[in-house]
Amino acid sequence: DVKVTQSSRYLVKRTGEKVFLECVQDMDHENMFWYRQDPGLGLRLIYFSYDVKMKEKGDIPEGYSVSREKKERFSLILESASTNQTSMYLCASRARSLGNLASYEQYFGPGTRLTVT
Amino acid sequence: SQQGEEDPQALSIQEGENATMNCSYKTSINNLQWYRQNSGRGLVHLILIRSNEREKHSGRLRVTLDTSKKSSSLLITASRAADTASYFCAMSQGAQKLVFGQGTRLTINP
């Protein structure tokens, strides 16, 4: 079974703090993703990575950065947390696609509910 | 980027009834996937339908895809209390990304 783990289920941080959210997958997947989920807005892609040290911006990258030093680990960094970054953060991984006809399912971690006060 | 529109936003039915959720999207897709999310948890993949398929079944799930109308539906037959969750459609955008709809919150009443 694919397992995607996230470092914390719940996290409370203060405005201006630097925040690290860690995600680890155990299936040797090339692709990893960070989303945030807010009521009424669904899941929005923050960043994704298709290989070690490779990253691409998603739809809402502002205020975030990422790091992928090892294949199994993808970190999301909030350089200076703000209250509007209070949200549920979901990490996902997926095997590499073999062309457009084979876009495989994404496997999600349990999520980190971050509160910035 | 496109986003899926799901309808209804919330659905409440009695156990044993069928539940139907709809998803519409704006541009061409490679495939469309459905995910389930139990309260406060991550998403779990349910089923994938490719753009050249019209219908697909998996257990009590039936998914249809109408590319001419840019819409998909998810039918859950003989619903159970354990089906209570939020359901999301997700459109494959290129070879890498998925774009998710806003979700339908399904409640099954015993």
PDB file of C-alpha atoms in Angstrom:
ATOM      1  CA  ASP A   1       0.000   0.000   0.000  1.00  0.00           C
ATOM      2  CA  VAL A   2       1.173   3.488  -0.820  1.00  0.00           C
ATOM      3  CA  LYS A   3       1.720   5.533   2.259  1.00  0.00           C
ATOM      4  CA  VAL A   4       2.000   9.286   2.363  1.00  0.00           C
ATOM      5  CA  THR A   5       2.721  10.754   5.760  1.00  0.00           C
ATOM      6  CA  GLN A   6       2.695  14.342   6.931  1.00  0.00           C
ATOM      7  CA  SER A   7       4.713  15.514   9.892  1.00  0.00           C
ATOM      8  CA  SER A   8       1.844  16.992  11.903  1.00  0.00           C
ATOM      9  CA  ARG A   9      -1.950  16.639  11.957  1.00  0.00           C
ATOM     10  CA  TYR A  10      -2.442  19.946  13.757  1.00  0.00           C
ATOM     11  CA  LEU A  11      -0.127  22.916  13.994  1.00  0.00           C
ATOM     12  CA  VAL A  12      -0.533  26.342  15.597  1.00  0.00           C
ATOM     13  CA  LYS A  13       1.930  29.072  14.686  1.00  0.00           C
ATOM     14  CA  ARG A  14       2.213  32.790  15.237  1.00  0.00           C
ATOM     15  CA  THR A  15       2.207  35.439  12.534  1.00  0.00           C
ATOM     16  CA  GLY A  16       5.698  35.955  11.141  1.00  0.00           C
ATOM     17  CA  GLU A  17       7.034  32.536  12.110  1.00  0.00           C
ATOM     18  CA  LYS A  18       8.776  30.339   9.576  1.00  0.00           C
ATOM     19  CA  VAL A  19       6.804  27.122   9.169  1.00  0.00           C
ATOM     20  CA  PHE A  20       7.921  23.804   7.717  1.00  0.00           C
ATOM     21  CA  LEU A  21       5.427  21.168   6.613  1.00  0.00           C
ATOM     22  CA  GLU A  22       6.990  17.839   5.788  1.00  0.00           C
ATOM     23  CA  CYS A  23       5.663  15.104   3.545  1.00  0.00           C
ATOM     24  CA  VAL A  24       7.162  11.657   2.989  1.00  0.00           C
ATOM     25  CA  GLN A  25       6.024   8.936   0.574  1.00  0.00           C
ATOM     26  CA  ASP A  26       7.258   5.359   0.474  1.00  0.00           C
ATOM     27  CA  MET A  27       6.415   4.297  -3.082  1.00  0.00           C
ATOM     28  CA  ASP A  28       9.307   5.802  -5.010  1.00  0.00           C
ATOM     29  CA  HIS A  29       6.939   8.207  -6.765  1.00  0.00           C
ATOM     30  CA  GLU A  30       8.470  10.852  -8.997  1.00  0.00           C
ATOM     31  CA  ASN A  31       5.695  13.417  -8.625  1.00  0.00           C
ATOM     32  CA  MET A  32       4.735  15.135  -5.405  1.00  0.00           C
ATOM     33  CA  PHE A  33       2.219  17.906  -4.771  1.00  0.00           C
ATOM     34  CA  TRP A  34       1.200  20.400  -2.115  1.00  0.00           C
ATOM     35  CA  TYR A  35      -2.390  21.652  -1.959  1.00  0.00           C
ATOM     36  CA  ARG A  36      -4.330  23.813   0.398  1.00  0.00           C
ATOM     37  CA  GLN A  37      -7.997  23.206   1.045  1.00  0.00           C
ATOM     38  CA  ASP A  38     -10.396  25.902   2.156  1.00  0.00           C
ATOM     39  CA  PRO A  39     -14.184  25.756   2.578  1.00  0.00           C
ATOM     40  CA  GLY A  40     -15.971  26.616  -0.643  1.00  0.00           C
ATOM     41  CA  LEU A  41     -12.736  26.732  -2.639  1.00  0.00           C
ATOM     42  CA  GLY A  42     -11.875  23.046  -2.914  1.00  0.00           C
ATOM     43  CA  LEU A  43      -8.243  22.023  -3.344  1.00  0.00           C
ATOM     44  CA  ARG A  44      -5.835  24.490  -4.854  1.00  0.00           C
ATOM     45  CA  LEU A  45      -2.363  23.525  -6.024  1.00  0.00           C
ATOM     46  CA  ILE A  46       0.483  25.425  -4.380  1.00  0.00           C
ATOM     47  CA  TYR A  47       3.574  23.723  -5.809  1.00  0.00           C
ATOM     48  CA  PHE A  48       4.497  20.424  -7.344  1.00  0.00           C
ATOM     49  CA  SER A  49       7.702  18.554  -8.054  1.00  0.00           C
ATOM     50  CA  TYR A  50       8.296  15.997 -10.775  1.00  0.00           C
ATOM     51  CA  ASP A  51      11.783  14.991  -9.677  1.00  0.00           C
ATOM     52  CA  VAL A  52      14.429  15.600  -7.052  1.00  0.00           C
ATOM     53  CA  LYS A  53      15.422  19.267  -6.896  1.00  0.00           C
ATOM     54  CA  MET A  54      12.768  20.104  -9.501  1.00  0.00           C
ATOM     55  CA  LYS A  55       9.766  22.248  -8.640  1.00  0.00           C
ATOM     56  CA  GLU A  56       7.028  24.089 -10.440  1.00  0.00           C
ATOM     57  CA  LYS A  57       4.580  26.695  -9.247  1.00  0.00           C
ATOM     58  CA  GLY A  58       0.970  25.741  -9.005  1.00  0.00           C
ATOM     59  CA  ASP A  59      -1.993  28.092  -8.961  1.00  0.00           C
ATOM     60  CA  ILE A  60      -1.305  29.855  -5.645  1.00  0.00           C
ATOM     61  CA  PRO A  61       2.460  29.837  -4.905  1.00  0.00           C
ATOM     62  CA  GLU A  62       2.657  33.291  -3.342  1.00  0.00           C
ATOM     63  CA  GLY A  63       3.941  33.200   0.231  1.00  0.00           C
ATOM     64  CA  TYR A  64       5.204  29.616  -0.094  1.00  0.00           C
ATOM     65  CA  SER A  65       8.362  27.840  -1.160  1.00  0.00           C
ATOM     66  CA  VAL A  66       9.243  24.156  -1.427  1.00  0.00           C
ATOM     67  CA  SER A  67      12.213  21.869  -1.165  1.00  0.00           C
ATOM     68  CA  ARG A  68      12.795  18.413  -2.647  1.00  0.00           C
ATOM     69  CA  GLU A  69      16.277  17.216  -1.747  1.00  0.00           C
ATOM     70  CA  LYS A  70      15.343  13.529  -1.676  1.00  0.00           C
ATOM     71  CA  LYS A  71      12.868  11.657  -3.820  1.00  0.00           C
ATOM     72  CA  GLU A  72      10.703  10.559  -0.917  1.00  0.00           C
ATOM     73  CA  ARG A  73      10.436  13.940   0.834  1.00  0.00           C
ATOM     74  CA  PHE A  74       8.732  17.159  -0.236  1.00  0.00           C
ATOM     75  CA  SER A  75       8.682  20.099   2.142  1.00  0.00           C
ATOM     76  CA  LEU A  76       6.437  23.139   2.084  1.00  0.00           C
ATOM     77  CA  ILE A  77       7.825  26.279   3.673  1.00  0.00           C
ATOM     78  CA  LEU A  78       5.942  29.341   4.812  1.00  0.00           C
ATOM     79  CA  GLU A  79       8.705  31.931   5.065  1.00  0.00           C
ATOM     80  CA  SER A  80       6.659  34.309   7.226  1.00  0.00           C
ATOM     81  CA  ALA A  81       3.315  32.865   8.222  1.00  0.00           C
ATOM     82  CA  SER A  82       0.265  35.073   7.926  1.00  0.00           C
ATOM     83  CA  THR A  83      -3.285  34.590   9.164  1.00  0.00           C
ATOM     84  CA  ASN A  84      -4.574  34.100   5.608  1.00  0.00           C
ATOM     85  CA  GLN A  85      -2.442  30.965   5.425  1.00  0.00           C
ATOM     86  CA  THR A  86      -4.617  29.290   8.048  1.00  0.00           C
ATOM     87  CA  SER A  87      -5.846  26.249   6.153  1.00  0.00           C
ATOM     88  CA  MET A  88      -5.752  22.492   5.684  1.00  0.00           C
ATOM     89  CA  TYR A  89      -2.608  21.477   3.797  1.00  0.00           C
ATOM     90  CA  LEU A  90      -2.599  18.257   1.832  1.00  0.00           C
ATOM     91  CA  CYS A  91       0.381  16.501   0.320  1.00  0.00           C
ATOM     92  CA  ALA A  92       0.038  13.968  -2.495  1.00  0.00           C
ATOM     93  CA  SER A  93       2.285  11.783  -4.582  1.00  0.00           C
ATOM     94  CA  ARG A  94       1.927   9.987  -7.893  1.00  0.00           C
ATOM     95  CA  ALA A  95       3.956   7.827 -10.198  1.00  0.00           C
ATOM     96  CA  ARG A  96       5.336   9.390 -13.366  1.00  0.00           C
ATOM     97  CA  SER A  97       2.872   9.503 -16.261  1.00  0.00           C
ATOM     98  CA  LEU A  98       3.687   7.646 -19.435  1.00  0.00           C
ATOM     99  CA  GLY A  99       2.232  10.268 -21.721  1.00  0.00           C
ATOM    100  CA  ASN A 100      -1.081  12.041 -21.516  1.00  0.00           C
ATOM    101  CA  LEU A 101      -3.114   8.836 -21.725  1.00  0.00           C
ATOM    102  CA  ALA A 102      -1.809   7.492 -18.448  1.00  0.00           C
ATOM    103  CA  SER A 103      -2.303  10.063 -15.714  1.00  0.00           C
ATOM    104  CA  TYR A 104      -2.299   7.972 -12.607  1.00  0.00           C
ATOM    105  CA  GLU A 105      -4.174   8.557  -9.386  1.00  0.00           C
ATOM    106  CA  GLN A 106      -2.740  10.719  -6.675  1.00  0.00           C
ATOM    107  CA  TYR A 107      -2.196   9.344  -3.169  1.00  0.00           C
ATOM    108  CA  PHE A 108      -2.863  11.775  -0.379  1.00  0.00           C
ATOM    109  CA  GLY A 109      -1.535  12.191   3.123  1.00  0.00           C
ATOM    110  CA  PRO A 110      -3.914  12.770   6.057  1.00  0.00           C
ATOM    111  CA  GLY A 111      -3.446  16.541   5.968  1.00  0.00           C
ATOM    112  CA  THR A 112      -2.060  19.169   8.327  1.00  0.00           C
ATOM    113  CA  ARG A 113      -4.480  21.663   9.768  1.00  0.00           C
ATOM    114  CA  LEU A 114      -2.460  24.830  10.250  1.00  0.00           C
ATOM    115  CA  THR A 115      -3.701  27.731  12.326  1.00  0.00           C
ATOM    116  CA  VAL A 116      -1.792  31.006  12.225  1.00  0.00           C
ATOM    117  CA  THR A 117      -2.670  33.404  15.050  1.00  0.00           C
TER     118      THR A 117
ATOM    119  CA  SER B   1      -6.601  27.022 -15.333  1.00  0.00           C
ATOM    120  CA  GLN B   2      -9.998  25.426 -15.337  1.00  0.00           C
ATOM    121  CA  GLN B   3     -11.882  24.317 -12.269  1.00  0.00           C
ATOM    122  CA  GLY B   4     -14.650  21.802 -12.030  1.00  0.00           C
ATOM    123  CA  GLU B   5     -18.062  22.849 -10.867  1.00  0.00           C
ATOM    124  CA  GLU B   6     -19.843  20.279  -8.744  1.00  0.00           C
ATOM    125  CA  ASP B   7     -23.534  20.004  -8.196  1.00  0.00           C
ATOM    126  CA  PRO B   8     -25.103  19.808  -5.729  1.00  0.00           C
ATOM    127  CA  GLN B   9     -22.832  21.320  -3.095  1.00  0.00           C
ATOM    128  CA  ALA B  10     -24.555  19.211  -0.451  1.00  0.00           C
ATOM    129  CA  LEU B  11     -26.785  16.142  -0.642  1.00  0.00           C
ATOM    130  CA  SER B  12     -28.626  14.352   2.142  1.00  0.00           C
ATOM    131  CA  ILE B  13     -30.377  11.021   1.488  1.00  0.00           C
ATOM    132  CA  GLN B  14     -31.647   7.990   3.354  1.00  0.00           C
ATOM    133  CA  GLU B  15     -29.569   4.858   3.664  1.00  0.00           C
ATOM    134  CA  GLY B  16     -30.287   2.506   0.791  1.00  0.00           C
ATOM    135  CA  GLU B  17     -31.105   5.253  -1.696  1.00  0.00           C
ATOM    136  CA  ASN B  18     -28.928   6.138  -4.655  1.00  0.00           C
ATOM    137  CA  ALA B  19     -26.781   9.283  -4.664  1.00  0.00           C
ATOM    138  CA  THR B  20     -25.883  11.176  -7.822  1.00  0.00           C
ATOM    139  CA  MET B  21     -23.286  13.916  -8.025  1.00  0.00           C
ATOM    140  CA  ASN B  22     -22.438  15.941 -11.108  1.00  0.00           C
ATOM    141  CA  CYS B  23     -19.297  17.657 -12.298  1.00  0.00           C
ATOM    142  CA  SER B  24     -18.852  20.092 -15.168  1.00  0.00           C
ATOM    143  CA  TYR B  25     -15.630  21.469 -16.573  1.00  0.00           C
ATOM    144  CA  LYS B  26     -14.557  24.001 -19.137  1.00  0.00           C
ATOM    145  CA  THR B  27     -11.762  22.716 -21.375  1.00  0.00           C
ATOM    146  CA  SER B  28     -10.618  19.436 -22.898  1.00  0.00           C
ATOM    147  CA  ILE B  29      -9.370  16.767 -20.526  1.00  0.00           C
ATOM    148  CA  ASN B  30      -7.255  13.627 -20.692  1.00  0.00           C
ATOM    149  CA  ASN B  31      -9.204  11.907 -17.981  1.00  0.00           C
ATOM    150  CA  LEU B  32     -11.449  12.660 -15.051  1.00  0.00           C
ATOM    151  CA  GLN B  33     -11.084  11.187 -11.593  1.00  0.00           C
ATOM    152  CA  TRP B  34     -13.328  11.028  -8.541  1.00  0.00           C
ATOM    153  CA  TYR B  35     -12.026  11.160  -4.979  1.00  0.00           C
ATOM    154  CA  ARG B  36     -13.641  10.755  -1.573  1.00  0.00           C
ATOM    155  CA  GLN B  37     -12.666  12.642   1.576  1.00  0.00           C
ATOM    156  CA  ASN B  38     -13.848  11.634   4.996  1.00  0.00           C
ATOM    157  CA  SER B  39     -14.116  14.482   7.468  1.00  0.00           C
ATOM    158  CA  GLY B  40     -10.715  15.942   8.372  1.00  0.00           C
ATOM    159  CA  ARG B  41      -8.781  13.367   6.365  1.00  0.00           C
ATOM    160  CA  GLY B  42      -6.906  13.135   3.073  1.00  0.00           C
ATOM    161  CA  LEU B  43      -8.506  12.240  -0.240  1.00  0.00           C
ATOM    162  CA  VAL B  44      -8.858   8.682  -1.491  1.00  0.00           C
ATOM    163  CA  HIS B  45      -9.028   7.856  -5.184  1.00  0.00           C
ATOM    164  CA  LEU B  46     -12.250   6.132  -6.240  1.00  0.00           C
ATOM    165  CA  ILE B  47     -12.287   5.802  -9.999  1.00  0.00           C
ATOM    166  CA  LEU B  48     -10.755   7.197 -13.197  1.00  0.00           C
ATOM    167  CA  ILE B  49     -12.505   7.534 -16.537  1.00  0.00           C
ATOM    168  CA  ARG B  50     -10.569   8.378 -19.677  1.00  0.00           C
ATOM    169  CA  SER B  51     -11.719  10.879 -22.252  1.00  0.00           C
ATOM    170  CA  ASN B  52     -12.484   8.102 -24.766  1.00  0.00           C
ATOM    171  CA  GLU B  53     -14.703   6.216 -22.281  1.00  0.00           C
ATOM    172  CA  ARG B  54     -18.382   6.938 -21.655  1.00  0.00           C
ATOM    173  CA  GLU B  55     -19.130   4.834 -18.597  1.00  0.00           C
ATOM    174  CA  LYS B  56     -17.244   2.940 -15.953  1.00  0.00           C
ATOM    175  CA  HIS B  57     -18.244   0.807 -12.982  1.00  0.00           C
ATOM    176  CA  SER B  58     -16.503  -0.121  -9.767  1.00  0.00           C
ATOM    177  CA  GLY B  59     -18.555  -1.987  -7.171  1.00  0.00           C
ATOM    178  CA  ARG B  60     -21.452   0.297  -6.205  1.00  0.00           C
ATOM    179  CA  LEU B  61     -19.954   3.217  -8.153  1.00  0.00           C
ATOM    180  CA  ARG B  62     -20.925   4.187 -11.669  1.00  0.00           C
ATOM    181  CA  VAL B  63     -19.255   7.065 -13.460  1.00  0.00           C
ATOM    182  CA  THR B  64     -20.327   8.567 -16.756  1.00  0.00           C
ATOM    183  CA  LEU B  65     -18.498  11.059 -18.922  1.00  0.00           C
ATOM    184  CA  ASP B  66     -19.993  13.208 -21.670  1.00  0.00           C
ATOM    185  CA  THR B  67     -17.183  15.090 -23.353  1.00  0.00           C
ATOM    186  CA  SER B  68     -19.566  16.930 -25.683  1.00  0.00           C
ATOM    187  CA  LYS B  69     -21.284  18.460 -22.655  1.00  0.00           C
ATOM    188  CA  LYS B  70     -18.060  18.588 -20.621  1.00  0.00           C
ATOM    189  CA  SER B  71     -19.719  16.850 -17.720  1.00  0.00           C
ATOM    190  CA  SER B  72     -19.429  13.754 -15.569  1.00  0.00           C
ATOM    191  CA  SER B  73     -21.603  12.127 -12.971  1.00  0.00           C
ATOM    192  CA  LEU B  74     -20.889   9.805 -10.071  1.00  0.00           C
ATOM    193  CA  LEU B  75     -23.655   7.461  -8.966  1.00  0.00           C
ATOM    194  CA  ILE B  76     -23.424   5.576  -5.683  1.00  0.00           C
ATOM    195  CA  THR B  77     -26.035   2.846  -5.490  1.00  0.00           C
ATOM    196  CA  ALA B  78     -27.570   1.386  -2.324  1.00  0.00           C
ATOM    197  CA  SER B  79     -25.910   4.006  -0.125  1.00  0.00           C
ATOM    198  CA  ARG B  80     -24.560   3.166   3.324  1.00  0.00           C
ATOM    199  CA  ALA B  81     -23.784   5.307   6.348  1.00  0.00           C
ATOM    200  CA  ALA B  82     -20.079   4.790   5.632  1.00  0.00           C
ATOM    201  CA  ASP B  83     -20.518   6.625   2.296  1.00  0.00           C
ATOM    202  CA  THR B  84     -20.962   9.879   4.234  1.00  0.00           C
ATOM    203  CA  ALA B  85     -18.076  12.020   2.970  1.00  0.00           C
ATOM    204  CA  SER B  86     -17.184  14.773   0.530  1.00  0.00           C
ATOM    205  CA  TYR B  87     -16.719  13.773  -3.087  1.00  0.00           C
ATOM    206  CA  PHE B  88     -14.481  15.615  -5.531  1.00  0.00           C
ATOM    207  CA  CYS B  89     -14.048  15.397  -9.263  1.00  0.00           C
ATOM    208  CA  ALA B  90     -10.589  16.127 -10.620  1.00  0.00           C
ATOM    209  CA  MET B  91      -9.652  16.883 -14.188  1.00  0.00           C
ATOM    210  CA  SER B  92      -6.302  15.837 -15.573  1.00  0.00           C
ATOM    211  CA  GLN B  93      -4.652  18.922 -16.955  1.00  0.00           C
ATOM    212  CA  GLY B  94      -1.684  17.863 -19.027  1.00  0.00           C
ATOM    213  CA  ALA B  95       0.517  15.022 -17.861  1.00  0.00           C
ATOM    214  CA  GLN B  96       1.234  16.329 -14.385  1.00  0.00           C
ATOM    215  CA  LYS B  97      -1.513  18.272 -12.693  1.00  0.00           C
ATOM    216  CA  LEU B  98      -5.023  17.649 -11.486  1.00  0.00           C
ATOM    217  CA  VAL B  99      -7.559  20.415 -11.072  1.00  0.00           C
ATOM    218  CA  PHE B 100     -10.180  19.694  -8.433  1.00  0.00           C
ATOM    219  CA  GLY B 101     -13.786  20.710  -8.194  1.00  0.00           C
ATOM    220  CA  GLN B 102     -15.188  22.244  -5.039  1.00  0.00           C
ATOM    221  CA  GLY B 103     -16.786  19.027  -3.871  1.00  0.00           C
ATOM    222  CA  THR B 104     -20.187  17.631  -2.941  1.00  0.00           C
ATOM    223  CA  ARG B 105     -20.839  16.918   0.736  1.00  0.00           C
ATOM    224  CA  LEU B 106     -22.873  13.719   0.962  1.00  0.00           C
ATOM    225  CA  THR B 107     -24.722  12.741   4.126  1.00  0.00           C
ATOM    226  CA  ILE B 108     -26.364   9.330   4.435  1.00  0.00           C
ATOM    227  CA  ASN B 109     -29.052   9.243   7.107  1.00  0.00           C
ATOM    228  CA  PRO B 110     -29.679   5.898   8.859  1.00  0.00           C
TER     229      PRO B 110
END
